[in-house]
CSV table of C-alpha atoms in Angstrom, one decimal:
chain,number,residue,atom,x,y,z
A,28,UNK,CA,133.7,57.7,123.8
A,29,UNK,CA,133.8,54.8,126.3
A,30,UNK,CA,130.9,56.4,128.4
A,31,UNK,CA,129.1,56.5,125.6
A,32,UNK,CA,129.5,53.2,124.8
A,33,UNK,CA,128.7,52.4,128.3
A,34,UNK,CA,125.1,54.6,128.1
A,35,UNK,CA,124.1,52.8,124.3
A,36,UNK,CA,124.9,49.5,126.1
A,37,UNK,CA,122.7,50.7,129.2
A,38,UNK,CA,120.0,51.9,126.8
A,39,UNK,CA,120.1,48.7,124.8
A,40,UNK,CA,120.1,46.8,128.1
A,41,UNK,CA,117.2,48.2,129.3
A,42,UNK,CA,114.8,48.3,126.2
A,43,UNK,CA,115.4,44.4,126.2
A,44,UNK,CA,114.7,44.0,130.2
A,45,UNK,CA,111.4,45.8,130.2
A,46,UNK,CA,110.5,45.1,126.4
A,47,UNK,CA,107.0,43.6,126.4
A,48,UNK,CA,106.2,40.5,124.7
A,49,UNK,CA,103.5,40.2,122.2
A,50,UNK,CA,100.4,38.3,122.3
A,51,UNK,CA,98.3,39.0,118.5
A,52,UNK,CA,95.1,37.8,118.8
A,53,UNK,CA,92.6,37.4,115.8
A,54,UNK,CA,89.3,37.9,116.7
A,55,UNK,CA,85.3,37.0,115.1
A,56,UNK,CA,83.8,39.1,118.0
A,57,UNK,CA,82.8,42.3,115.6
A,58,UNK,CA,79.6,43.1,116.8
A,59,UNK,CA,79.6,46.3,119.2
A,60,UNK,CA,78.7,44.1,122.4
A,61,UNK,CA,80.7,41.5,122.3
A,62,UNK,CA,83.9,43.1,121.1
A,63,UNK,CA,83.1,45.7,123.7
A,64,UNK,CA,83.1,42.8,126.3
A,65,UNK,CA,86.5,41.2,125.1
A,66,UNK,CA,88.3,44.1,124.8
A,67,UNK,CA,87.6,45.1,128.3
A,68,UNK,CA,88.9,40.9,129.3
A,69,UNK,CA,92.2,42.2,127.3
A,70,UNK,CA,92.6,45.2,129.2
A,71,UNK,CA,92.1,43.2,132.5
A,72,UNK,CA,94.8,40.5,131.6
A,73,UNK,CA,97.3,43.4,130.2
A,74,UNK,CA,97.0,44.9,133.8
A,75,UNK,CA,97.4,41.6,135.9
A,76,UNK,CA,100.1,40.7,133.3
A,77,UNK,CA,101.7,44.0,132.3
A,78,UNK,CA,105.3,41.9,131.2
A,79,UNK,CA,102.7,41.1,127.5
A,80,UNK,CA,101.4,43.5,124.7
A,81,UNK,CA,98.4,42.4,123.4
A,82,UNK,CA,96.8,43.1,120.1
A,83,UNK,CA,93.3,42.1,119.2
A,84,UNK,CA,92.4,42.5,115.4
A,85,UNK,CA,88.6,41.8,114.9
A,86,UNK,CA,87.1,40.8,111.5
A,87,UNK,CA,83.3,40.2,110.4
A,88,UNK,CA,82.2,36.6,111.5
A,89,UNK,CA,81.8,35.6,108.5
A,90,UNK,CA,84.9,37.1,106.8
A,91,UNK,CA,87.1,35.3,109.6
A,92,UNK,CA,85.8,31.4,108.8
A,93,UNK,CA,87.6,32.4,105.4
A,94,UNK,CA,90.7,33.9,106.5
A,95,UNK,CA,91.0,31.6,109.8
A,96,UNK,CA,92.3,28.7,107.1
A,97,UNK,CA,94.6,31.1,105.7
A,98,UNK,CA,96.3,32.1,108.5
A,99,UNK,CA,96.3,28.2,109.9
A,100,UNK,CA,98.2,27.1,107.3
A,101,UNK,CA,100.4,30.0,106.5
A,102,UNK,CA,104.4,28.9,106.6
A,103,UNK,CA,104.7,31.8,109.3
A,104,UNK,CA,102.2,32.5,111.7
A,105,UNK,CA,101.1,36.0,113.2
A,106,UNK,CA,98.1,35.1,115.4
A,107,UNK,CA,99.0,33.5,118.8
A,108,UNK,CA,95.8,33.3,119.7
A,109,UNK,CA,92.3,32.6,117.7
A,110,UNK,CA,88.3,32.5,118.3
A,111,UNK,CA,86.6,29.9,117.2
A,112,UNK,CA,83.7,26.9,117.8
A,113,UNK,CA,83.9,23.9,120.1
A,114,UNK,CA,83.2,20.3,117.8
A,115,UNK,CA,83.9,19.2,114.3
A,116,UNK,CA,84.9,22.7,113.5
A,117,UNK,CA,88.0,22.1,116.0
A,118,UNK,CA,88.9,19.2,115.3
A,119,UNK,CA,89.1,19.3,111.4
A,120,UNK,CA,92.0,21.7,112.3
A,121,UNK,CA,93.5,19.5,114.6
A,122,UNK,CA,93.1,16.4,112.3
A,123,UNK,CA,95.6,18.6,109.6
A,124,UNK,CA,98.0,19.7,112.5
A,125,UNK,CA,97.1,23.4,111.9
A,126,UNK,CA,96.6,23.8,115.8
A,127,UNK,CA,98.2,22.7,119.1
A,128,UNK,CA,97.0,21.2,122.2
A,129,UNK,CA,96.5,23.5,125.2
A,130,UNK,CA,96.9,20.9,127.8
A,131,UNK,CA,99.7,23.4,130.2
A,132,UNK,CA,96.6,25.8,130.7
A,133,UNK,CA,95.6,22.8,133.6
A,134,UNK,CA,99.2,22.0,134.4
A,135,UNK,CA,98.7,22.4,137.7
A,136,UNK,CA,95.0,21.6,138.0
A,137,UNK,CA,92.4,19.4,135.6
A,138,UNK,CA,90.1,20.2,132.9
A,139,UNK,CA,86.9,18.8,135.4
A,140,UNK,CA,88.2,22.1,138.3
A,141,UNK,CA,87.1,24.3,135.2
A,142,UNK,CA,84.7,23.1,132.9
A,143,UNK,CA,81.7,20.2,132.4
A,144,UNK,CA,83.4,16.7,132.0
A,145,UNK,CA,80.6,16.8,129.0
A,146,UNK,CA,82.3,19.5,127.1
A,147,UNK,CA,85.4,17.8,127.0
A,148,UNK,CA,85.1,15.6,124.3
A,149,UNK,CA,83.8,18.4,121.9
A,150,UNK,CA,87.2,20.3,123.0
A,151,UNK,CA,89.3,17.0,122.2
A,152,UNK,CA,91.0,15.4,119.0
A,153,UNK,CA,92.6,12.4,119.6
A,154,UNK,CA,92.5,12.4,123.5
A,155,UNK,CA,94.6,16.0,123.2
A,156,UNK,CA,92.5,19.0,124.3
A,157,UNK,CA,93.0,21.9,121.8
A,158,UNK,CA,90.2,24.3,122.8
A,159,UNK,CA,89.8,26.4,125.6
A,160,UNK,CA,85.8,27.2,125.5
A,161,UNK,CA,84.8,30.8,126.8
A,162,UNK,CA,80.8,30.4,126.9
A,163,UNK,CA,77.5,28.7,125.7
A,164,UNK,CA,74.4,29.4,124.8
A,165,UNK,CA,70.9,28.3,124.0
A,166,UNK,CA,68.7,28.7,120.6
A,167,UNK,CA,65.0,29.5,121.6
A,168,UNK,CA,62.0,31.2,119.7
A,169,UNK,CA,62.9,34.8,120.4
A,170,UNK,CA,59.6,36.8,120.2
A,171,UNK,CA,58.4,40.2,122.0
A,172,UNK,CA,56.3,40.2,125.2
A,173,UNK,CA,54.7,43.2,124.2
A,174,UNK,CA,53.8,41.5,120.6
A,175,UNK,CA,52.3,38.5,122.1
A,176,UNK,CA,49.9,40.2,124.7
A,177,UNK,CA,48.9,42.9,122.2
A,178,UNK,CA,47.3,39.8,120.1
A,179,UNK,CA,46.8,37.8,123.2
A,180,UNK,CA,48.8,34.8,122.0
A,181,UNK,CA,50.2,32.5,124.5
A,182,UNK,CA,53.7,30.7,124.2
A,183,UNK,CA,53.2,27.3,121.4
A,184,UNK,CA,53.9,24.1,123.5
A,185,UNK,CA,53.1,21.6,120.0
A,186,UNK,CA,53.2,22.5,116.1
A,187,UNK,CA,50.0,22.9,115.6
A,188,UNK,CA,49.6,25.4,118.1
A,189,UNK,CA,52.6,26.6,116.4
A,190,UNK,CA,51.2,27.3,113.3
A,191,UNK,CA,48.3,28.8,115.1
A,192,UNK,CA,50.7,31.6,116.1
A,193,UNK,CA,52.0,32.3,112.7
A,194,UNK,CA,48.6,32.9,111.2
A,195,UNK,CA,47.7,35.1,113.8
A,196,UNK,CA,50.5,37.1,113.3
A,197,UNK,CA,50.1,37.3,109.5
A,198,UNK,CA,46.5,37.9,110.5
A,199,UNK,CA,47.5,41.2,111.8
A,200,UNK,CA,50.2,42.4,109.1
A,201,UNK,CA,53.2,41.0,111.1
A,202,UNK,CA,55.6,38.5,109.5
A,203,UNK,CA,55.6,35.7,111.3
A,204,UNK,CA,58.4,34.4,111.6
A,205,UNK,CA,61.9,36.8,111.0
A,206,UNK,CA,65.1,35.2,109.2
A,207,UNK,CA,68.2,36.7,107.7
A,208,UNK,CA,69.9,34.0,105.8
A,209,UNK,CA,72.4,36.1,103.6
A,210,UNK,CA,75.0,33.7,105.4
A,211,UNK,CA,73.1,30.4,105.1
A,212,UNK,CA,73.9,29.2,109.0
A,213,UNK,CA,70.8,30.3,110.1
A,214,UNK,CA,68.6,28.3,108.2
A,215,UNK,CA,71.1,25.5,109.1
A,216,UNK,CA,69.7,26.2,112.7
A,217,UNK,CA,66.0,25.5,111.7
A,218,UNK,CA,67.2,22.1,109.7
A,219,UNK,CA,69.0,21.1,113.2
A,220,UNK,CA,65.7,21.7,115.3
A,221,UNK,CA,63.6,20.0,113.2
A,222,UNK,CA,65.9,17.2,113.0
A,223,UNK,CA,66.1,16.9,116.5
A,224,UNK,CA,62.6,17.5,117.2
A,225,UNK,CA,61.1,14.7,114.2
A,226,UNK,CA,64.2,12.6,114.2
A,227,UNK,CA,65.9,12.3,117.1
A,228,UNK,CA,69.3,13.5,118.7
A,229,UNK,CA,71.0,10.0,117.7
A,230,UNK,CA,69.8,10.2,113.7
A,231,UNK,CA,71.2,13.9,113.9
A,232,UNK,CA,74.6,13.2,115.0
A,233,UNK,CA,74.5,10.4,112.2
A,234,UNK,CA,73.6,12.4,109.9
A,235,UNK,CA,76.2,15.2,110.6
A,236,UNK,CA,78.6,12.6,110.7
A,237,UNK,CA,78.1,11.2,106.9
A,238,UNK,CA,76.4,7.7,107.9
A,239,UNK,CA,72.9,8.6,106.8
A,240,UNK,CA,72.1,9.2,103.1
A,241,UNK,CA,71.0,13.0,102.7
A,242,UNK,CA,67.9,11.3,100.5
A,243,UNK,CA,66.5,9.2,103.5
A,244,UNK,CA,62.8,9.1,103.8
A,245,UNK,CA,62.9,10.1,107.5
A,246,UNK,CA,65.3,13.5,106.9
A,247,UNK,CA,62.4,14.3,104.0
A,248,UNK,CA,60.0,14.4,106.7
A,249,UNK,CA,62.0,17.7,108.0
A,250,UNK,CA,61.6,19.1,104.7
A,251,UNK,CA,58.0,18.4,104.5
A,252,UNK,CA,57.7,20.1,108.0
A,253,UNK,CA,59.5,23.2,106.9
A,254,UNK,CA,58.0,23.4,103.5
A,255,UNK,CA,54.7,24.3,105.5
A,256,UNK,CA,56.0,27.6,107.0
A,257,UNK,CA,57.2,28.8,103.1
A,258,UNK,CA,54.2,27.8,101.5
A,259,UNK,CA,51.7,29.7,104.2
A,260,UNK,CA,54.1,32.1,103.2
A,261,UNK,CA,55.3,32.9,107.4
A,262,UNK,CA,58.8,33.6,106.5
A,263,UNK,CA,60.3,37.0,105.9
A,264,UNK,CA,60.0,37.9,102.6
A,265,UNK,CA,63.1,38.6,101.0
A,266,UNK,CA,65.1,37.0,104.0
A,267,UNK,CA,67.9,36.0,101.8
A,268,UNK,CA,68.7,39.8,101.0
A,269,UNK,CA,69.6,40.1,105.2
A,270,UNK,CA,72.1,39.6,107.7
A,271,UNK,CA,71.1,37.6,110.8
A,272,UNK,CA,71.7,41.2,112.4
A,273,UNK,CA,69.3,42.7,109.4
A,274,UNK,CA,66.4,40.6,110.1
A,275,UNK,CA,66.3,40.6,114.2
A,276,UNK,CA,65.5,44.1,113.5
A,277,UNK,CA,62.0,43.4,111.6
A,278,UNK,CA,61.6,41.8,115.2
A,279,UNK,CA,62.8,44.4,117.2
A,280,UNK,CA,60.6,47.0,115.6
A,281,UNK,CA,57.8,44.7,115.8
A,282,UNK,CA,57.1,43.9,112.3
A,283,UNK,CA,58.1,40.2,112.9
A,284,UNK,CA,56.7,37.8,115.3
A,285,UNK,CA,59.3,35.3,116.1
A,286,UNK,CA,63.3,34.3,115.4
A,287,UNK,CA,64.6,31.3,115.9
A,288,UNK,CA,68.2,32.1,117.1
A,289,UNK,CA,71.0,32.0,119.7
A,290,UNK,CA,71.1,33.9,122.7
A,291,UNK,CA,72.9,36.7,121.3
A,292,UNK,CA,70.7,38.2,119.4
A,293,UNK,CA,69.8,40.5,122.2
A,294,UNK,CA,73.6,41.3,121.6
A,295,UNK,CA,72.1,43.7,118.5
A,296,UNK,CA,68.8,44.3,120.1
A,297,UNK,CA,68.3,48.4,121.4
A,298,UNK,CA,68.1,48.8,125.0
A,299,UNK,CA,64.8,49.7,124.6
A,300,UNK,CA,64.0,46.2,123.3
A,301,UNK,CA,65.6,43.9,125.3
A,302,UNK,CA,63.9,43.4,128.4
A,303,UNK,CA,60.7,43.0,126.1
A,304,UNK,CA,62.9,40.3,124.8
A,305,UNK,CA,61.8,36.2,125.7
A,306,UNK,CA,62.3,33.4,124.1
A,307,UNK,CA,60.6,29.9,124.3
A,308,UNK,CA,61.6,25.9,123.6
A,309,UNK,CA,61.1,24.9,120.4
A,310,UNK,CA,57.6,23.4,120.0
A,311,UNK,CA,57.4,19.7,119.6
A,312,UNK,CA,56.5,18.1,116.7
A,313,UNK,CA,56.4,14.3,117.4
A,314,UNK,CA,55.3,13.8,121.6
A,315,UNK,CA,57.4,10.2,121.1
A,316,UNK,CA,60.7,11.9,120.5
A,317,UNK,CA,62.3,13.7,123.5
A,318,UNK,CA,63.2,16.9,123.7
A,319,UNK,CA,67.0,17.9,122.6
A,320,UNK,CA,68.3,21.2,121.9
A,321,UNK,CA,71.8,23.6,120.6
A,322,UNK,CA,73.7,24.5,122.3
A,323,UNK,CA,77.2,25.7,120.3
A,324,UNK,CA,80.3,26.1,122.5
A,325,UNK,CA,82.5,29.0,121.8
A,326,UNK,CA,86.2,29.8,122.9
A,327,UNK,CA,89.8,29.6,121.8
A,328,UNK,CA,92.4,27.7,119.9
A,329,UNK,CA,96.3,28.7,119.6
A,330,UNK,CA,97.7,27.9,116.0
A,331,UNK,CA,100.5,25.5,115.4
A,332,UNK,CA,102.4,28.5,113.5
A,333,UNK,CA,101.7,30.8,116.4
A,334,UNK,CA,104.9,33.3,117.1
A,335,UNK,CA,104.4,32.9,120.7
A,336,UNK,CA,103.4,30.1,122.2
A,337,UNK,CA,104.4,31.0,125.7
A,338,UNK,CA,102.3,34.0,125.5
A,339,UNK,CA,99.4,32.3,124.1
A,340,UNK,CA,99.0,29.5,126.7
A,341,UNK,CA,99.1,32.4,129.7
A,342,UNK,CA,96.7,34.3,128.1
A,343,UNK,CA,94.1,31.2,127.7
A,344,UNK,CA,95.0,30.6,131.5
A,345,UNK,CA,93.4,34.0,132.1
A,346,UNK,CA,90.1,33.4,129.7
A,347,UNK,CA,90.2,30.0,131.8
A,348,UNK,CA,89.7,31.1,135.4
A,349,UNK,CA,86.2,31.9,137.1
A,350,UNK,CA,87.4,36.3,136.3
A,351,UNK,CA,87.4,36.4,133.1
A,352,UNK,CA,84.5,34.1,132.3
A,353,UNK,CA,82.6,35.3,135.1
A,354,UNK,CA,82.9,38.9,133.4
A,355,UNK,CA,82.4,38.1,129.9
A,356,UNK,CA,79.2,36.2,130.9
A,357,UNK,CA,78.0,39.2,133.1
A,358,UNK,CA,79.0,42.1,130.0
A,359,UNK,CA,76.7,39.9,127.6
A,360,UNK,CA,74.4,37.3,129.7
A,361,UNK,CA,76.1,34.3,128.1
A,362,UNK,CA,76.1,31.1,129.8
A,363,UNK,CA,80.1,30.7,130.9
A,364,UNK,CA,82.0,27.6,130.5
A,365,UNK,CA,83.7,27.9,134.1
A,366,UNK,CA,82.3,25.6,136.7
A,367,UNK,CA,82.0,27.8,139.1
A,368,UNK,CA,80.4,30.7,137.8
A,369,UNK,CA,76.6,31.0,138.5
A,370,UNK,CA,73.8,32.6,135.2
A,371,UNK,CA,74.6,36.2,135.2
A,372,UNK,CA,70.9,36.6,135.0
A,373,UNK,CA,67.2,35.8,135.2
A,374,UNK,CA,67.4,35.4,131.2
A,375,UNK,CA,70.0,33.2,131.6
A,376,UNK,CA,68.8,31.0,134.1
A,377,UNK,CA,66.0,30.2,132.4
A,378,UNK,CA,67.8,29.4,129.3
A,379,UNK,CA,70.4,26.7,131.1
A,380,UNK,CA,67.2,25.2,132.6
A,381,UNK,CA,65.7,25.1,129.7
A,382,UNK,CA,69.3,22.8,128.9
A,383,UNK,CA,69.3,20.9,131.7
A,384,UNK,CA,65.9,19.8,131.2
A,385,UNK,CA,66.5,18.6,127.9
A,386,UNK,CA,67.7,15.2,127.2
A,387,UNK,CA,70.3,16.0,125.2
A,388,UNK,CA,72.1,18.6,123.1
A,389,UNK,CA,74.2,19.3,119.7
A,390,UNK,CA,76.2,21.9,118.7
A,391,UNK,CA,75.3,23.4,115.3
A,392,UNK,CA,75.1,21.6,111.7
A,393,UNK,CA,78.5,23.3,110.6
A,394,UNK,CA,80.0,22.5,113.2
A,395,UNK,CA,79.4,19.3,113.6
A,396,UNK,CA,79.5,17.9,110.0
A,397,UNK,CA,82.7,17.8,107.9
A,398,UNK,CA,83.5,21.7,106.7
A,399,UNK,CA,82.9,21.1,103.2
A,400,UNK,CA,79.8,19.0,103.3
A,401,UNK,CA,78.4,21.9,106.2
A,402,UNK,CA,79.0,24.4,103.1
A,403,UNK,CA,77.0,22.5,100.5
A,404,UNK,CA,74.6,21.4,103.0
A,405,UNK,CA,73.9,24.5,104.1
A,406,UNK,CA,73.8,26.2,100.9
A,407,UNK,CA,71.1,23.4,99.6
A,408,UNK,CA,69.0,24.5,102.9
A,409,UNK,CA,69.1,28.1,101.1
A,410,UNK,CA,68.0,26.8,97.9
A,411,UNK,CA,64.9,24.9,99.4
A,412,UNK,CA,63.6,27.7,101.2
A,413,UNK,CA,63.7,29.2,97.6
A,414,UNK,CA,62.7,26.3,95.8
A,415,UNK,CA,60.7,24.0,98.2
A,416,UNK,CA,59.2,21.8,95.2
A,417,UNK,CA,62.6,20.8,94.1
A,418,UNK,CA,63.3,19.2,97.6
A,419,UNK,CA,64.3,16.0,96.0
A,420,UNK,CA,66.7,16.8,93.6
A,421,UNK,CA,68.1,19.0,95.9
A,422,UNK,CA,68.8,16.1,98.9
A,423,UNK,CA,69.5,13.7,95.7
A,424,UNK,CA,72.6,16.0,94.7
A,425,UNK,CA,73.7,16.7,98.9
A,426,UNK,CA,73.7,12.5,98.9
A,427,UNK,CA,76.0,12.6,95.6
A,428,UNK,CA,78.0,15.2,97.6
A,429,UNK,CA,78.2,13.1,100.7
A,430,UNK,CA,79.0,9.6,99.1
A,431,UNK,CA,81.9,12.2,97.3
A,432,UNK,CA,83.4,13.5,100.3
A,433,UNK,CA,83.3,10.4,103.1
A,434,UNK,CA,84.6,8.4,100.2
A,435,UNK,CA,81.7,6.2,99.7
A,436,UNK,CA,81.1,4.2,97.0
């Protein structure tokens, strides 16, 4: 009896010595490439820190900005660990106490031995640093090489030449220019560049921050802008019926021209396509107003009802160091947030001097304006591209919406 006391207490002993601790993370990476590439980054941290467990559950992108507010403000956590975006976007969670600074991932170091002293503040609330960014990218005009020679167009420098592109390309039976706007961020892309490019980076940041009235004579100037590429009739048709993923493919078979989008969309593209694959800056509209650009900031947050804490901090310390973000920028040819590592590739390198060139950046209009004005916004951008004559009624009702929700009278 008392030996096998002795062997249950062993056992017991034992399972609690070499019992693993458990790191959950929840995860927005659900495209093939990218979840690929993290899961790989998991393996590598569960092999250099075999004491922790880790569990990655993925959800669609746009399932997960639902379900992330959910599990913030659930009584008891079960994420440790979360993706997410650098900017407003952060900090609307940390301004309701729903995350928790990360500041021990540079206890022994500084924020400036890993990352751009300029990509702090995006990271910060309230002089605490809650987000531990993974990798950046650029938006360009994505287009094919072989397109472009086979109708011997050059790269558009200025709108006009711009527009000169587009009719070519309808010319020929080729829509010029693809969209999927299902999910209405996309088209909140082409409202940020125009923005930027008629307007100004300063008026833009206003803007996103509720100071400027949604109804202000300069911002209908964008519209104005835009409406021309509806009414030549240059965007995909049908392009609210598709998925950002859904329309790159019109491109990637070659029945689209051009798509204003993010670096990753060569995440989706076939390996057949992607070295045919190059993107250029936006054209500019007004030669007065210089040239900024996105540039969204993606990474990790730990939630203030995370289970383990402990866990959550060592495993940002691994996404942190030049490894892991040298990896994950090689696996997809991201830009990586790390100091120290170099562009993974000729692609790369040509979209971070396209960055460092510019004179100035933003994120991305959702995640720099308030989360529920970036939803009505965004869904008003959808309903001009369907309805471009009722432009003013539409940026009438966003100014209502605005005066609403920065409690302006």
């Amino acid at each position: 009896m008392r030996k096998t006391f002795i062997f249950l207490l062993l056992t017991l002993l034992a399972l609690f010595i070499f019992a693993k601790e458990k790191i959950v993370i929840n995860s927005y990476m659900s495209d093939p490439a990218p979840r690929k590439a993290f899961a790989e980054l998991v393996k590598i941290f569960q092999e250099k820190y075999p004491e922790y467990e880790v569990t990655v559950n993925t959800f669609a992108h746009e399932d997960f900005k639902t379900l992330l507010r959910t599990w913030l403000a659930a009584p008891k956590g079960t994420a440790d660990v979360v993706t997410w975006f650098a900017g407003e976007r952060m900090r609307y969670f940390a301004e309701m106490k729903l995350i928790t600074p990360v500041e021990e991932v540079f206890k022994e170091s500084s924020w400036e031995n890993y990352f751009p002293a300029s990509f702090k503040s995006t990271c910060s609330y309230n002089d605490r640093i809650y987000f531990i960014p993974q990798s950046w990218y650029w938006w360009g005009v994505y287009y094919r090489k072989s397109v472009f020679e086979k109708y011997g167009i050059k790269e558009p420098k200025t709108w006009d030449e711009f527009l000169k592109v587009c009719e070519t390309l309808k010319a020929n039976g080729i829509s010029p220019i693809a969209i999927g706007s299902k999910f209405p961020w996309t088209a909140a892309g082409w409202f940020d560049i125009l923005n930027l490019r008629i307007n100004g980076l300063d008026y833009h940041i206003d803007l996103t921050a509720g100071k400027i009235p949604y109804n202000d004579s300069k911002l209908l100037k964008v519209f104005e802008y835009w409406k021309q590429l509806v009414d030549n009739g240059y965007l995909l048709p049908n392009h609210t019926s598709y998925e950002w993923q859904e329309g790159a493919t019109f491109l990637f078979r070659g029945q689209a021209g051009m798509y204003y989008m993010g670096q990753f969309i060569k995440d989706v593209a076939p390996e057949e396509v992607k070295n045919d694959l190059d993107f250029f800056r936006f054209p500019i509209i007004d030669p007065s107003v210089p040239l900024y650009e996105e540039t969204p900031i993606d990474g990790f947050m730990i939630p203030a009802n995370a289970p383990n804490r402990k866990g959550a901090i060592e495993f940002l310390k691994f996404i942190a160091s030049k490894e892991a973000q040298e990896k994950f920028a090689r696996d997809l040819g991201r830009l990586a947030a790390n100091i120290e590592v170099a562009p993974p590739d000729e692609h790369a390198k040509k979209g971070l001097d396209m960055i460092l060139a510019s004179a100035g950046v933003s994120q991305f209009y959702d995640r720099d304006t308030n989360p529920e004005m970036a939803e009505i916004g965004m869904n008003a951008l959808i309903e001009f591209l369907q309805n471009p004559g009722k432009i003013n009624s539409i940026l009438d009702n966003l100014e209502m919406e605005r005066k609403r929700i920065y409690g302006i009278k």
